[in-house]
Amino acid sequence: IIFDVGGNEGESIDFFSNLFANPTIYSFEPEKKSYLKLIKKYGKNKEIKLFNLAFGNKKEELKLKINIKSSTSTFSKINPQSKYYNLKSLILNRSKNNIFLGEEKVKIKKIDDFFYQKKIKTIHILKIDTEGFEFSVIKGAKKALKKTKIIIIEFQLNDMYLNYKPKKIDDFLINNNFTLVTALKFPFMPYEDRIYINKKY
């Protein structure tokens, strides 16, 4: 059982489908355009369950900032003073020096609520890539984390998002019985994927 939080256009679905024989993948993608691509690509596969929603620490409705590069659309507040943000804007949209195309309203749920509504017993892998919104996601999963074996979570190593504190995420996971196994850094990229394992397992 795999939770793919931040499905984008199916990169993680492909990865996990190739890695495991018959995984059941729950993929959650808030951006409508990307979600429709997922439906077109995987809609007939009964083992891949697709949802046009996002997770956070409470049930609400938020505005998703739509990025030119769909994989980096975000709910997070942008730091306009960030050198990385300004450089990224210049590269991706030189004419306007802005990487966002607009906004979409998105329903936010808690992983805990979804977990129990669907009567899921265990999450073997919880992958979270939500562009600075990761802390809100895991705060809404306190109960589900007790039934989660492995977490793969993106950590930002830049100042693009306001009030983003990687240490808070790390402390929260450690306090919820997880231990950091490794951090996978990408050349020239200001972020990394960290893998945590539940000590219970």
PDB file of C-alpha atoms in Angstrom:
ATOM      1  CA  ILE A   1       0.000   0.000   0.000  1.00  0.00           C
ATOM      2  CA  ILE A   2       1.588   3.252  -1.182  1.00  0.00           C
ATOM      3  CA  PHE A   3       0.364   6.815  -0.607  1.00  0.00           C
ATOM      4  CA  ASP A   4       1.681   9.139  -3.327  1.00  0.00           C
ATOM      5  CA  VAL A   5       1.004  12.621  -1.943  1.00  0.00           C
ATOM      6  CA  GLY A   6       1.768  15.039  -4.753  1.00  0.00           C
ATOM      7  CA  GLY A   7       1.242  12.747  -7.741  1.00  0.00           C
ATOM      8  CA  ASN A   8       2.017  15.363 -10.420  1.00  0.00           C
ATOM      9  CA  GLU A   9       1.996  13.490 -13.762  1.00  0.00           C
ATOM     10  CA  GLY A  10       2.798  10.016 -12.483  1.00  0.00           C
ATOM     11  CA  GLU A  11       6.569   9.941 -12.006  1.00  0.00           C
ATOM     12  CA  SER A  12       6.292   8.214  -8.618  1.00  0.00           C
ATOM     13  CA  ILE A  13       3.527   5.896  -9.835  1.00  0.00           C
ATOM     14  CA  ASP A  14       5.831   4.648 -12.587  1.00  0.00           C
ATOM     15  CA  PHE A  15       8.725   4.274 -10.141  1.00  0.00           C
ATOM     16  CA  PHE A  16       6.755   2.234  -7.596  1.00  0.00           C
ATOM     17  CA  SER A  17       5.010   0.169 -10.296  1.00  0.00           C
ATOM     18  CA  ASN A  18       8.396  -0.867 -11.639  1.00  0.00           C
ATOM     19  CA  LEU A  19       9.828  -1.484  -8.170  1.00  0.00           C
ATOM     20  CA  PHE A  20       7.058  -3.733  -6.813  1.00  0.00           C
ATOM     21  CA  ALA A  21       5.096  -6.599  -8.372  1.00  0.00           C
ATOM     22  CA  ASN A  22       1.513  -5.549  -7.626  1.00  0.00           C
ATOM     23  CA  PRO A  23       1.418  -2.401  -5.495  1.00  0.00           C
ATOM     24  CA  THR A  24      -1.827  -0.665  -4.601  1.00  0.00           C
ATOM     25  CA  ILE A  25      -1.098   3.023  -5.113  1.00  0.00           C
ATOM     26  CA  TYR A  26      -3.255   5.853  -3.812  1.00  0.00           C
ATOM     27  CA  SER A  27      -2.157   8.958  -5.709  1.00  0.00           C
ATOM     28  CA  PHE A  28      -3.274  12.439  -4.679  1.00  0.00           C
ATOM     29  CA  GLU A  29      -2.865  15.377  -7.068  1.00  0.00           C
ATOM     30  CA  PRO A  30      -4.550  18.755  -6.436  1.00  0.00           C
ATOM     31  CA  GLU A  31      -3.798  20.470  -9.765  1.00  0.00           C
ATOM     32  CA  LYS A  32      -6.623  19.709 -12.212  1.00  0.00           C
ATOM     33  CA  LYS A  33      -4.505  19.631 -15.378  1.00  0.00           C
ATOM     34  CA  SER A  34      -2.038  17.154 -13.897  1.00  0.00           C
ATOM     35  CA  TYR A  35      -4.847  15.078 -12.368  1.00  0.00           C
ATOM     36  CA  LEU A  36      -6.535  14.720 -15.788  1.00  0.00           C
ATOM     37  CA  LYS A  37      -3.231  13.478 -17.214  1.00  0.00           C
ATOM     38  CA  LEU A  38      -3.138  10.850 -14.453  1.00  0.00           C
ATOM     39  CA  ILE A  39      -6.693   9.777 -15.286  1.00  0.00           C
ATOM     40  CA  LYS A  40      -5.808   9.441 -18.958  1.00  0.00           C
ATOM     41  CA  LYS A  41      -2.679   7.426 -18.187  1.00  0.00           C
ATOM     42  CA  TYR A  42      -3.794   5.205 -15.289  1.00  0.00           C
ATOM     43  CA  GLY A  43      -7.591   5.486 -15.108  1.00  0.00           C
ATOM     44  CA  LYS A  44      -8.181   1.887 -16.225  1.00  0.00           C
ATOM     45  CA  ASN A  45      -5.732   0.392 -13.729  1.00  0.00           C
ATOM     46  CA  LYS A  46      -7.726  -0.799 -10.714  1.00  0.00           C
ATOM     47  CA  GLU A  47      -4.623  -0.963  -8.519  1.00  0.00           C
ATOM     48  CA  ILE A  48      -3.934   2.753  -9.012  1.00  0.00           C
ATOM     49  CA  LYS A  49      -6.492   4.899  -7.232  1.00  0.00           C
ATOM     50  CA  LEU A  50      -6.495   8.577  -8.210  1.00  0.00           C
ATOM     51  CA  PHE A  51      -7.821  11.516  -6.194  1.00  0.00           C
ATOM     52  CA  ASN A  52      -8.060  15.209  -7.099  1.00  0.00           C
ATOM     53  CA  LEU A  53      -7.388  16.548  -3.604  1.00  0.00           C
ATOM     54  CA  ALA A  54      -4.649  17.624  -1.241  1.00  0.00           C
ATOM     55  CA  PHE A  55      -3.759  16.788   2.342  1.00  0.00           C
ATOM     56  CA  GLY A  56      -3.120  19.195   5.199  1.00  0.00           C
ATOM     57  CA  ASN A  57      -3.597  19.468   8.956  1.00  0.00           C
ATOM     58  CA  LYS A  58      -7.331  20.271   8.782  1.00  0.00           C
ATOM     59  CA  LYS A  59     -10.342  20.117   6.498  1.00  0.00           C
ATOM     60  CA  GLU A  60     -10.535  23.348   4.505  1.00  0.00           C
ATOM     61  CA  GLU A  61     -10.288  24.905   1.059  1.00  0.00           C
ATOM     62  CA  LEU A  62      -7.063  26.583  -0.083  1.00  0.00           C
ATOM     63  CA  LYS A  63      -5.778  28.273  -3.215  1.00  0.00           C
ATOM     64  CA  LEU A  64      -3.116  26.360  -5.122  1.00  0.00           C
ATOM     65  CA  LYS A  65      -0.614  28.595  -6.916  1.00  0.00           C
ATOM     66  CA  ILE A  66      -0.220  27.099 -10.400  1.00  0.00           C
ATOM     67  CA  ASN A  67       3.409  27.033 -11.470  1.00  0.00           C
ATOM     68  CA  ILE A  68       4.680  27.044 -15.055  1.00  0.00           C
ATOM     69  CA  LYS A  69       6.446  23.825 -14.026  1.00  0.00           C
ATOM     70  CA  SER A  70       3.487  21.798 -12.735  1.00  0.00           C
ATOM     71  CA  SER A  71       5.584  19.745 -10.315  1.00  0.00           C
ATOM     72  CA  THR A  72       6.287  22.898  -8.295  1.00  0.00           C
ATOM     73  CA  SER A  73       2.756  24.291  -7.880  1.00  0.00           C
ATOM     74  CA  THR A  74       2.281  25.103  -4.204  1.00  0.00           C
ATOM     75  CA  PHE A  75       0.021  26.120  -1.322  1.00  0.00           C
ATOM     76  CA  SER A  76       2.992  27.678   0.458  1.00  0.00           C
ATOM     77  CA  LYS A  77       3.598  31.397   0.793  1.00  0.00           C
ATOM     78  CA  ILE A  78       6.419  32.649  -1.400  1.00  0.00           C
ATOM     79  CA  ASN A  79       9.387  34.614  -0.100  1.00  0.00           C
ATOM     80  CA  PRO A  80       9.741  37.416  -2.700  1.00  0.00           C
ATOM     81  CA  GLN A  81      13.264  38.164  -1.418  1.00  0.00           C
ATOM     82  CA  SER A  82      14.482  34.643  -2.205  1.00  0.00           C
ATOM     83  CA  LYS A  83      17.388  34.621  -4.664  1.00  0.00           C
ATOM     84  CA  TYR A  84      16.441  31.092  -5.727  1.00  0.00           C
ATOM     85  CA  TYR A  85      12.837  32.156  -6.427  1.00  0.00           C
ATOM     86  CA  ASN A  86      13.922  35.156  -8.475  1.00  0.00           C
ATOM     87  CA  LEU A  87      16.452  33.126 -10.450  1.00  0.00           C
ATOM     88  CA  LYS A  88      13.858  30.412 -11.102  1.00  0.00           C
ATOM     89  CA  SER A  89      11.344  33.022 -12.256  1.00  0.00           C
ATOM     90  CA  LEU A  90      13.876  34.540 -14.607  1.00  0.00           C
ATOM     91  CA  ILE A  91      14.728  31.169 -16.151  1.00  0.00           C
ATOM     92  CA  LEU A  92      11.172  29.820 -16.480  1.00  0.00           C
ATOM     93  CA  ASN A  93       9.349  33.005 -17.464  1.00  0.00           C
ATOM     94  CA  ARG A  94      11.797  35.674 -18.570  1.00  0.00           C
ATOM     95  CA  SER A  95       9.096  37.918 -20.060  1.00  0.00           C
ATOM     96  CA  LYS A  96       7.163  38.430 -16.807  1.00  0.00           C
ATOM     97  CA  ASN A  97       9.721  37.328 -14.199  1.00  0.00           C
ATOM     98  CA  ASN A  98       6.959  35.320 -12.488  1.00  0.00           C
ATOM     99  CA  ILE A  99       6.625  31.535 -12.379  1.00  0.00           C
ATOM    100  CA  PHE A 100       2.940  31.423 -11.414  1.00  0.00           C
ATOM    101  CA  LEU A 101       0.110  31.355 -13.955  1.00  0.00           C
ATOM    102  CA  GLY A 102      -2.843  31.699 -11.595  1.00  0.00           C
ATOM    103  CA  GLU A 103      -4.661  29.902  -8.777  1.00  0.00           C
ATOM    104  CA  GLU A 104      -7.110  27.026  -8.291  1.00  0.00           C
ATOM    105  CA  LYS A 105      -9.320  26.312  -5.278  1.00  0.00           C
ATOM    106  CA  VAL A 106      -8.566  22.896  -3.818  1.00  0.00           C
ATOM    107  CA  LYS A 107     -10.233  20.818  -1.103  1.00  0.00           C
ATOM    108  CA  ILE A 108      -7.889  19.886   1.732  1.00  0.00           C
ATOM    109  CA  LYS A 109      -8.393  16.789   3.877  1.00  0.00           C
ATOM    110  CA  LYS A 110      -6.439  15.078   6.621  1.00  0.00           C
ATOM    111  CA  ILE A 111      -4.619  11.827   5.871  1.00  0.00           C
ATOM    112  CA  ASP A 112      -6.016  10.506   9.155  1.00  0.00           C
ATOM    113  CA  ASP A 113      -9.611  10.974   7.961  1.00  0.00           C
ATOM    114  CA  PHE A 114      -8.932   9.391   4.573  1.00  0.00           C
ATOM    115  CA  PHE A 115      -7.017   6.503   6.155  1.00  0.00           C
ATOM    116  CA  TYR A 116      -9.908   5.491   8.397  1.00  0.00           C
ATOM    117  CA  GLN A 117     -12.690   6.238   5.882  1.00  0.00           C
ATOM    118  CA  LYS A 118     -11.048   3.833   3.425  1.00  0.00           C
ATOM    119  CA  LYS A 119     -10.383   1.300   6.221  1.00  0.00           C
ATOM    120  CA  ILE A 120      -6.699   1.060   5.372  1.00  0.00           C
ATOM    121  CA  LYS A 121      -4.706  -1.008   7.860  1.00  0.00           C
ATOM    122  CA  THR A 122      -1.130  -0.151   6.898  1.00  0.00           C
ATOM    123  CA  ILE A 123       0.710   2.335   4.704  1.00  0.00           C
ATOM    124  CA  HIS A 124       3.902   0.629   3.609  1.00  0.00           C
ATOM    125  CA  ILE A 125       5.294   3.745   1.904  1.00  0.00           C
ATOM    126  CA  LEU A 126       4.120   7.323   2.381  1.00  0.00           C
ATOM    127  CA  LYS A 127       5.725   9.596  -0.221  1.00  0.00           C
ATOM    128  CA  ILE A 128       5.213  13.347   0.271  1.00  0.00           C
ATOM    129  CA  ASP A 129       6.295  15.979  -2.255  1.00  0.00           C
ATOM    130  CA  THR A 130       4.179  19.089  -1.732  1.00  0.00           C
ATOM    131  CA  GLU A 131       6.522  22.040  -2.294  1.00  0.00           C
ATOM    132  CA  GLY A 132       6.894  23.404   1.212  1.00  0.00           C
ATOM    133  CA  PHE A 133       3.538  22.124   2.511  1.00  0.00           C
ATOM    134  CA  GLU A 134       4.961  18.898   3.943  1.00  0.00           C
ATOM    135  CA  PHE A 135       4.698  19.886   7.601  1.00  0.00           C
ATOM    136  CA  SER A 136       0.950  20.523   7.281  1.00  0.00           C
ATOM    137  CA  VAL A 137       0.539  17.147   5.573  1.00  0.00           C
ATOM    138  CA  ILE A 138       2.238  15.132   8.326  1.00  0.00           C
ATOM    139  CA  LYS A 139       0.504  17.092  11.118  1.00  0.00           C
ATOM    140  CA  GLY A 140      -2.769  15.814   9.669  1.00  0.00           C
ATOM    141  CA  ALA A 141      -1.499  12.231   9.785  1.00  0.00           C
ATOM    142  CA  LYS A 142      -0.661  11.671  13.462  1.00  0.00           C
ATOM    143  CA  LYS A 143      -2.794   8.524  13.753  1.00  0.00           C
ATOM    144  CA  ALA A 144      -1.927   7.149  10.311  1.00  0.00           C
ATOM    145  CA  LEU A 145       1.796   7.561  11.008  1.00  0.00           C
ATOM    146  CA  LYS A 146       1.515   4.874  13.673  1.00  0.00           C
ATOM    147  CA  LYS A 147       0.478   2.480  10.884  1.00  0.00           C
ATOM    148  CA  THR A 148       3.077   3.761   8.379  1.00  0.00           C
ATOM    149  CA  LYS A 149       6.331   1.865   7.779  1.00  0.00           C
ATOM    150  CA  ILE A 150       8.397   4.142   5.497  1.00  0.00           C
ATOM    151  CA  ILE A 151       8.209   7.849   4.678  1.00  0.00           C
ATOM    152  CA  ILE A 152       9.881   9.414   1.663  1.00  0.00           C
ATOM    153  CA  ILE A 153       9.621  13.179   2.018  1.00  0.00           C
ATOM    154  CA  GLU A 154      11.053  16.140   0.140  1.00  0.00           C
ATOM    155  CA  PHE A 155      13.066  18.703   2.103  1.00  0.00           C
ATOM    156  CA  GLN A 156      13.681  22.164   0.671  1.00  0.00           C
ATOM    157  CA  LEU A 157      17.235  23.468   1.011  1.00  0.00           C
ATOM    158  CA  ASN A 158      16.394  26.979  -0.170  1.00  0.00           C
ATOM    159  CA  ASP A 159      14.556  30.046   1.112  1.00  0.00           C
ATOM    160  CA  MET A 160      11.751  30.127  -1.487  1.00  0.00           C
ATOM    161  CA  TYR A 161       8.934  29.449   0.995  1.00  0.00           C
ATOM    162  CA  LEU A 162       8.138  31.693   3.949  1.00  0.00           C
ATOM    163  CA  ASN A 163       8.115  30.104   7.417  1.00  0.00           C
ATOM    164  CA  TYR A 164       9.482  26.828   6.048  1.00  0.00           C
ATOM    165  CA  LYS A 165      11.488  25.112   8.782  1.00  0.00           C
ATOM    166  CA  PRO A 166      13.008  21.709   7.900  1.00  0.00           C
ATOM    167  CA  LYS A 167      13.963  21.083  11.535  1.00  0.00           C
ATOM    168  CA  LYS A 168      10.287  21.167  12.542  1.00  0.00           C
ATOM    169  CA  ILE A 169       9.534  18.390  10.077  1.00  0.00           C
ATOM    170  CA  ASP A 170      12.493  16.319  11.244  1.00  0.00           C
ATOM    171  CA  ASP A 171      11.635  16.832  14.937  1.00  0.00           C
ATOM    172  CA  PHE A 172       7.988  15.928  14.327  1.00  0.00           C
ATOM    173  CA  LEU A 173       8.898  12.652  12.617  1.00  0.00           C
ATOM    174  CA  ILE A 174      11.441  11.738  15.290  1.00  0.00           C
ATOM    175  CA  ASN A 175       8.868  12.467  18.016  1.00  0.00           C
ATOM    176  CA  ASN A 176       6.456  10.153  16.176  1.00  0.00           C
ATOM    177  CA  ASN A 177       8.842   7.194  16.335  1.00  0.00           C
ATOM    178  CA  PHE A 178      10.599   7.600  12.967  1.00  0.00           C
ATOM    179  CA  THR A 179      14.321   7.514  12.374  1.00  0.00           C
ATOM    180  CA  LEU A 180      16.171   9.076   9.436  1.00  0.00           C
ATOM    181  CA  VAL A 181      17.838   6.444   7.247  1.00  0.00           C
ATOM    182  CA  THR A 182      19.300   8.525   4.439  1.00  0.00           C
ATOM    183  CA  ALA A 183      19.058  11.800   2.541  1.00  0.00           C
ATOM    184  CA  LEU A 184      19.198  11.693  -1.248  1.00  0.00           C
ATOM    185  CA  LYS A 185      20.655  14.896  -2.627  1.00  0.00           C
ATOM    186  CA  PHE A 186      20.325  15.934  -6.254  1.00  0.00           C
ATOM    187  CA  PRO A 187      23.249  17.636  -8.059  1.00  0.00           C
ATOM    188  CA  PHE A 188      22.760  21.390  -8.423  1.00  0.00           C
ATOM    189  CA  MET A 189      19.244  21.177  -6.939  1.00  0.00           C
ATOM    190  CA  PRO A 190      18.354  23.004  -3.691  1.00  0.00           C
ATOM    191  CA  TYR A 191      16.270  20.158  -2.246  1.00  0.00           C
ATOM    192  CA  GLU A 192      16.638  16.541  -1.172  1.00  0.00           C
ATOM    193  CA  ASP A 193      14.501  13.477  -0.490  1.00  0.00           C
ATOM    194  CA  ARG A 194      14.774  12.012   2.994  1.00  0.00           C
ATOM    195  CA  ILE A 195      13.801   8.463   3.921  1.00  0.00           C
ATOM    196  CA  TYR A 196      12.496   7.739   7.412  1.00  0.00           C
ATOM    197  CA  ILE A 197      11.573   4.349   8.856  1.00  0.00           C
ATOM    198  CA  ASN A 198       9.147   3.680  11.693  1.00  0.00           C
ATOM    199  CA  LYS A 199      11.137   2.122  14.546  1.00  0.00           C
ATOM    200  CA  LYS A 200       8.218  -0.176  15.304  1.00  0.00           C
ATOM    201  CA  TYR A 201       8.959  -2.067  12.097  1.00  0.00           C
TER     202      TYR A 201
END
